[in-house]
Short mmCIF file of C-alpha atoms in Angstrom, two decimals:
data_model
loop_
_atom_site.label_atom_id
_atom_site.label_comp_id
_atom_site.label_asym_id
_atom_site.label_seq_id
_atom_site.Cartn_x
_atom_site.Cartn_y
_atom_site.Cartn_z
CA MET A 13 20.17 150.68 -9.72
CA LYS A 14 21.45 147.27 -8.98
CA ASN A 15 23.48 148.89 -5.67
CA LYS A 16 20.08 150.59 -4.38
CA ILE A 17 18.32 146.90 -4.45
CA GLU A 18 21.18 145.28 -3.28
CA ALA A 19 21.34 147.71 -0.26
CA SER A 20 17.44 147.37 0.25
CA LEU A 21 17.71 143.67 0.14
CA ARG A 22 20.03 144.10 2.96
CA ARG A 23 18.60 146.30 5.19
CA ALA A 24 15.21 144.42 4.89
CA ALA A 25 17.26 141.21 5.94
CA GLU A 26 18.84 142.91 8.84
CA GLN A 27 15.25 144.05 9.77
CA LEU A 28 14.47 140.16 10.15
CA PRO A 29 14.28 138.82 13.63
CA GLN A 30 17.50 136.41 14.79
CA PRO A 31 16.65 133.28 16.29
CA ASP A 32 18.64 131.92 18.84
CA PHE A 33 20.81 128.82 17.19
CA GLN A 34 20.23 126.67 20.58
CA ALA A 35 16.30 126.96 20.11
CA VAL A 36 16.60 126.04 16.04
CA ALA A 37 18.48 122.89 17.22
CA ASP A 38 16.41 121.81 19.87
CA THR A 39 12.90 122.31 18.17
CA PRO A 40 11.63 118.65 17.29
CA VAL A 41 11.53 117.76 13.28
CA ARG A 42 8.26 116.07 12.65
CA PRO A 43 7.81 113.45 10.03
CA LEU A 44 5.88 114.19 7.32
CA GLU A 45 3.00 113.03 6.57
CA VAL A 46 2.27 113.54 3.23
CA HIS A 47 4.88 112.53 1.11
CA ASP A 48 5.51 113.40 -2.95
CA TYR A 49 7.18 111.05 -5.08
CA ILE A 50 10.57 112.53 -4.18
CA THR A 51 10.60 111.98 -0.83
CA ARG A 52 8.07 108.63 -0.67
CA GLN A 53 9.69 105.87 1.52
CA GLU A 54 8.43 102.32 1.70
CA PRO A 55 9.99 100.43 4.83
CA ARG A 56 11.24 97.24 3.71
CA PRO A 57 10.05 94.16 4.33
CA ARG A 58 11.06 92.05 7.22
CA ARG A 59 12.39 88.56 6.31
CA THR A 60 9.98 86.02 8.19
CA PHE A 61 10.65 82.50 8.26
CA ARG A 62 7.97 80.17 5.94
CA PRO A 63 7.46 76.72 6.96
CA ALA A 64 5.99 75.78 3.52
CA ALA A 65 9.09 77.07 1.64
CA ALA A 66 11.74 74.59 4.55
CA VAL A 67 9.03 71.76 4.20
CA LEU A 68 9.93 71.95 0.41
CA VAL A 69 13.37 72.26 -0.10
CA LEU A 70 12.86 68.69 2.69
CA CYS A 71 10.79 67.18 0.19
CA ALA A 72 13.23 68.07 -2.69
CA LEU A 73 15.90 66.52 -0.58
CA ALA A 74 14.26 63.42 0.11
CA LEU A 75 13.48 62.92 -3.28
CA CYS A 76 16.78 63.11 -4.76
CA LEU A 77 18.54 60.36 -1.91
CA GLY A 78 15.15 58.07 -2.21
CA LEU A 79 16.31 58.40 -6.36
CA TRP A 80 20.24 58.10 -5.32
CA ALA A 81 19.55 54.82 -3.34
CA TYR A 82 17.34 53.65 -5.92
CA PHE A 83 19.68 53.85 -8.56
CA GLN A 84 22.60 52.55 -6.24
CA TYR A 85 20.72 49.77 -4.79
CA PHE A 86 17.79 48.78 -6.04
CA GLN A 87 17.70 49.10 -9.58
CA ILE A 88 18.39 46.20 -11.94
CA TYR A 89 21.15 47.43 -13.78
CA SER A 90 22.52 44.10 -14.90
CA VAL A 91 21.57 40.98 -15.98
CA VAL A 92 23.90 37.42 -16.36
CA ASP A 93 22.30 34.17 -17.97
CA LEU A 94 23.74 31.07 -17.12
CA ARG A 95 22.42 28.01 -19.40
CA VAL A 96 23.72 24.76 -19.11
CA ASN A 97 19.95 22.51 -19.40
CA PRO A 98 18.35 24.62 -16.37
CA ALA A 99 18.90 28.28 -17.00
CA PHE A 100 18.97 31.04 -14.29
CA ALA A 101 18.96 34.81 -14.72
CA ILE A 102 21.13 36.32 -11.83
CA GLN A 103 19.92 40.41 -11.13
CA LEU A 104 22.27 42.70 -10.45
CA ASP A 105 22.31 46.21 -8.81
CA ARG A 106 25.15 49.27 -9.96
CA ARG A 107 27.46 47.44 -7.26
CA ASP A 108 27.22 44.00 -8.97
CA ARG A 109 25.51 42.90 -5.35
CA VAL A 110 22.87 40.21 -6.49
CA ARG A 111 19.35 41.36 -6.03
CA GLY A 112 17.84 38.20 -6.72
CA VAL A 113 17.78 34.72 -9.37
CA GLN A 114 15.00 33.95 -11.43
CA SER A 115 14.76 30.11 -13.45
CA LEU A 116 14.40 30.67 -17.19
CA THR A 117 13.29 27.40 -17.61
CA GLU A 118 10.95 24.62 -15.62
CA ASP A 119 14.03 22.50 -14.44
CA ALA A 120 15.61 25.68 -12.94
CA GLY A 121 12.85 26.05 -10.35
CA PRO A 122 13.60 22.88 -7.74
CA ILE A 123 17.54 24.29 -7.69
CA LEU A 124 16.00 27.85 -6.43
CA GLU A 125 13.21 26.79 -4.36
CA GLY A 126 13.32 27.52 -0.63
CA ARG A 127 16.93 29.64 -1.83
CA SER A 128 17.16 33.12 -1.57
CA TYR A 129 20.10 34.91 -2.71
CA ARG A 130 19.40 38.45 -2.48
CA GLY A 131 22.78 40.46 -1.10
CA TRP A 132 25.30 37.71 -2.17
CA SER A 133 28.10 38.13 -4.16
CA LEU A 134 28.24 37.39 -7.73
CA GLU A 135 31.04 34.96 -6.95
CA HIS A 136 29.47 33.35 -4.19
CA THR A 137 26.11 33.26 -6.21
CA VAL A 138 27.18 31.27 -8.95
CA GLU A 139 29.51 28.90 -7.00
CA ALA A 140 26.35 27.97 -5.52
CA LEU A 141 24.52 27.41 -8.60
CA LEU A 142 27.25 24.95 -10.16
CA GLY A 143 27.14 23.38 -7.09
CA ASP A 144 23.79 22.69 -6.91
CA LEU A 145 23.68 21.69 -10.67
CA ALA A 146 26.87 19.14 -10.03
CA ALA A 147 25.01 18.06 -7.27
CA ALA A 148 21.56 17.13 -9.55
CA GLY A 149 23.80 15.86 -12.05
CA TYR A 150 24.00 18.47 -14.50
CA LEU A 151 27.10 18.99 -14.80
CA GLU A 152 28.69 15.92 -16.47
CA GLU A 153 32.05 15.77 -18.05
CA GLY A 154 32.30 17.98 -21.13
CA VAL A 155 28.58 19.78 -20.39
CA GLN A 156 29.43 23.66 -21.56
CA VAL A 157 28.17 26.80 -19.30
CA ASP A 158 27.00 29.44 -21.28
CA VAL A 159 27.25 32.66 -20.04
CA ALA A 160 25.19 35.78 -21.47
CA VAL A 161 25.06 39.36 -19.85
CA ASN A 162 23.04 42.19 -20.47
CA SER A 163 23.70 45.59 -18.60
CA LYS A 164 23.05 49.26 -19.42
CA ASP A 165 26.79 50.05 -19.60
CA ALA A 166 28.06 48.07 -22.79
CA GLU A 167 31.72 48.16 -21.30
CA HIS A 168 30.16 47.08 -17.60
CA GLY A 169 28.63 44.28 -19.53
CA ARG A 170 31.64 42.93 -21.32
CA ALA A 171 34.08 43.07 -18.41
CA LEU A 172 30.90 41.51 -16.07
CA ARG A 173 30.77 38.50 -18.86
CA GLU A 174 34.72 37.90 -18.44
CA GLU A 175 34.88 38.15 -14.80
CA VAL A 176 32.00 35.55 -14.67
CA GLU A 177 33.43 33.06 -17.55
CA VAL A 178 36.33 33.02 -14.74
CA LEU A 179 34.14 32.24 -12.28
CA VAL A 180 32.21 29.23 -14.13
CA GLU A 181 35.82 28.09 -15.17
CA GLN A 182 37.41 27.82 -11.74
CA SER A 183 33.96 26.20 -10.01
CA LEU A 184 34.07 23.59 -12.42
CA SER A 185 37.72 22.78 -11.82
CA GLY A 186 37.13 23.04 -7.82
CA LEU A 187 34.20 20.87 -8.51
CA SER A 188 36.13 18.59 -10.60
CA ALA A 189 38.68 18.08 -8.07
CA ALA A 190 36.03 17.35 -5.14
CA GLY A 191 34.78 14.86 -7.44
CA GLU A 192 38.31 12.83 -8.01
CA THR A 193 38.93 13.18 -3.96
CA ALA A 194 36.16 11.51 -2.61
CA ASP A 195 35.64 7.65 -4.43
CA PRO A 196 31.67 7.55 -5.72
CA THR A 197 32.31 3.31 -5.64
CA PRO A 198 34.64 2.12 -2.82
CA ALA A 199 35.60 -1.65 -3.66
CA GLN A 200 34.87 -3.83 -0.73
CA THR A 201 33.76 -1.64 2.23
CA PRO A 202 31.83 -2.89 4.83
CA ALA A 203 28.89 -1.53 5.81
CA PRO A 204 29.61 1.41 8.46
CA THR A 205 27.37 0.82 11.73
CA ALA A 206 25.18 3.44 12.40
CA PRO A 207 25.65 5.73 15.25
CA GLN A 208 24.01 4.78 18.73
CA THR A 209 21.18 8.44 19.56
CA SER A 210 22.60 8.73 23.06
CA ASP A 211 25.86 9.15 22.08
CA PRO A 212 26.96 11.31 19.09
CA SER A 213 29.22 9.63 16.50
CA PRO A 214 32.55 10.77 16.23
CA VAL A 215 33.56 12.65 13.00
CA PRO A 216 36.13 10.50 11.28
CA THR A 217 39.53 12.59 11.04
CA GLU A 218 41.51 10.05 8.81
CA SER A 219 39.61 8.65 5.24
CA THR A 220 38.32 5.04 6.63
CA GLY A 221 35.67 2.64 4.83
CA GLY A 222 35.29 5.13 2.22
CA LEU A 223 33.87 8.10 4.16
CA LEU A 224 34.92 11.52 3.84
CA THR A 225 36.89 13.06 6.81
CA LEU A 226 36.04 16.25 8.65
CA GLU A 227 38.29 18.10 6.69
CA GLU A 228 37.43 16.79 2.89
CA ALA A 229 33.27 17.66 4.45
CA GLN A 230 34.30 21.25 5.35
CA ALA A 231 36.46 21.60 2.02
CA VAL A 232 33.28 21.08 -0.11
CA VAL A 233 31.39 23.65 1.72
CA THR A 234 34.24 26.28 1.33
CA GLY A 235 34.66 25.72 -2.40
CA ARG A 236 30.77 26.69 -2.57
CA LEU A 237 30.92 29.46 0.28
CA PRO A 238 34.59 30.81 0.81
CA GLY A 239 35.34 31.63 4.38
CA ALA A 240 32.87 29.89 5.80
CA VAL A 241 33.10 29.96 9.80
CA PHE A 242 31.96 26.45 11.23
CA GLU A 243 29.46 26.31 13.87
CA GLU A 244 29.14 22.49 13.88
CA VAL A 245 30.01 19.49 12.18
CA LYS A 246 28.32 15.84 13.06
CA LEU A 247 28.13 12.25 11.14
CA ASP A 248 24.65 11.03 11.24
CA GLU A 249 22.36 8.49 9.47
CA GLU A 250 19.27 9.33 7.32
CA ASP A 251 17.38 6.75 5.46
CA GLY A 252 20.22 3.93 5.76
CA ARG A 253 22.94 6.49 4.52
CA LEU A 254 25.64 8.12 6.47
CA ILE A 255 25.79 11.88 6.28
CA TYR A 256 27.63 15.08 7.51
CA GLU A 257 25.40 17.70 8.73
CA LEU A 258 26.97 21.09 9.31
CA LYS A 259 25.82 24.48 10.37
CA PHE A 260 28.25 27.42 9.66
CA TRP A 261 28.48 31.30 8.96
CA ASP A 262 29.40 33.46 5.80
CA ALA A 263 31.27 36.61 6.03
CA ASP A 264 28.38 38.64 6.06
CA GLY A 265 26.95 36.76 9.30
CA LEU A 266 24.52 34.60 7.74
CA GLU A 267 24.06 31.50 9.06
CA TYR A 268 23.76 28.03 6.71
CA GLU A 269 23.02 25.00 6.94
CA ALA A 270 24.02 21.71 4.92
CA GLU A 271 24.12 18.35 4.53
CA LEU A 272 26.70 16.19 2.27
CA ASP A 273 26.66 12.45 1.54
CA ALA A 274 29.50 11.31 3.61
CA SER A 275 30.66 8.93 0.83
CA THR A 276 30.49 11.01 -2.39
CA GLY A 277 30.35 14.46 -0.83
CA ALA A 278 27.07 15.33 -2.98
CA VAL A 279 25.24 18.35 -1.38
CA LEU A 280 22.14 16.89 -0.42
CA LYS A 281 20.46 20.20 1.48
CA TRP A 282 22.15 23.64 1.35
CA GLU A 283 19.46 26.05 3.23
CA GLN A 284 20.32 29.62 5.02
CA ASP A 285 18.27 30.22 7.89
#
């Protein structure tokens, strides 16, 4: 029975028309208009540029950079208090650059008037403040300068306090040495002749008549602002008193003007242009 069925199927297959192979190969294939769940093919979405996403990324980067710059350059990270009779608060950023100096007592206001310490180093600021206090007569012999530091990092605050105490000690010793160099009460000194307005008076290079020499006047300035580069130094008279008028630059290129008592070396004026 089985053999008969196979023979019948073979004869039926032989009677079917045999198409040409090339004709079958050249027949175009038409895509199915309707797919079932197996043959369904969804097109892959094309990647498109999204401006909104790019703007959000740029805004996020700008925000991160802004926060980093704020914490590095603008945020008050430490505060150093200097207390004598006038008291000052020196505000520092994370890099210990001065952001500003505030008066903590009423008598400290006149000393800070007309001065800006923004961008100064801590060393130059401490020296300048102590120099102004000495010129105003607050740093008499035996006066104690108290130092207090408040920092966001306790370890950094302790190191900063030790550094400021060393700066205060060095500045006080420098001021004492400058006071010993200049004799505030010369005996039997004839009154110096006022310089002629048409001919600028020469700056003395040797100590005569109790006046500071050029080098001594410059030493007073460099004691407060190390590395100062002098542009002009001249001797002038003001209200019957001889004074030195000095113009100089600091290491950052900032220009200053100062006036010194030509006899005592006291700082009468210290301004940043």
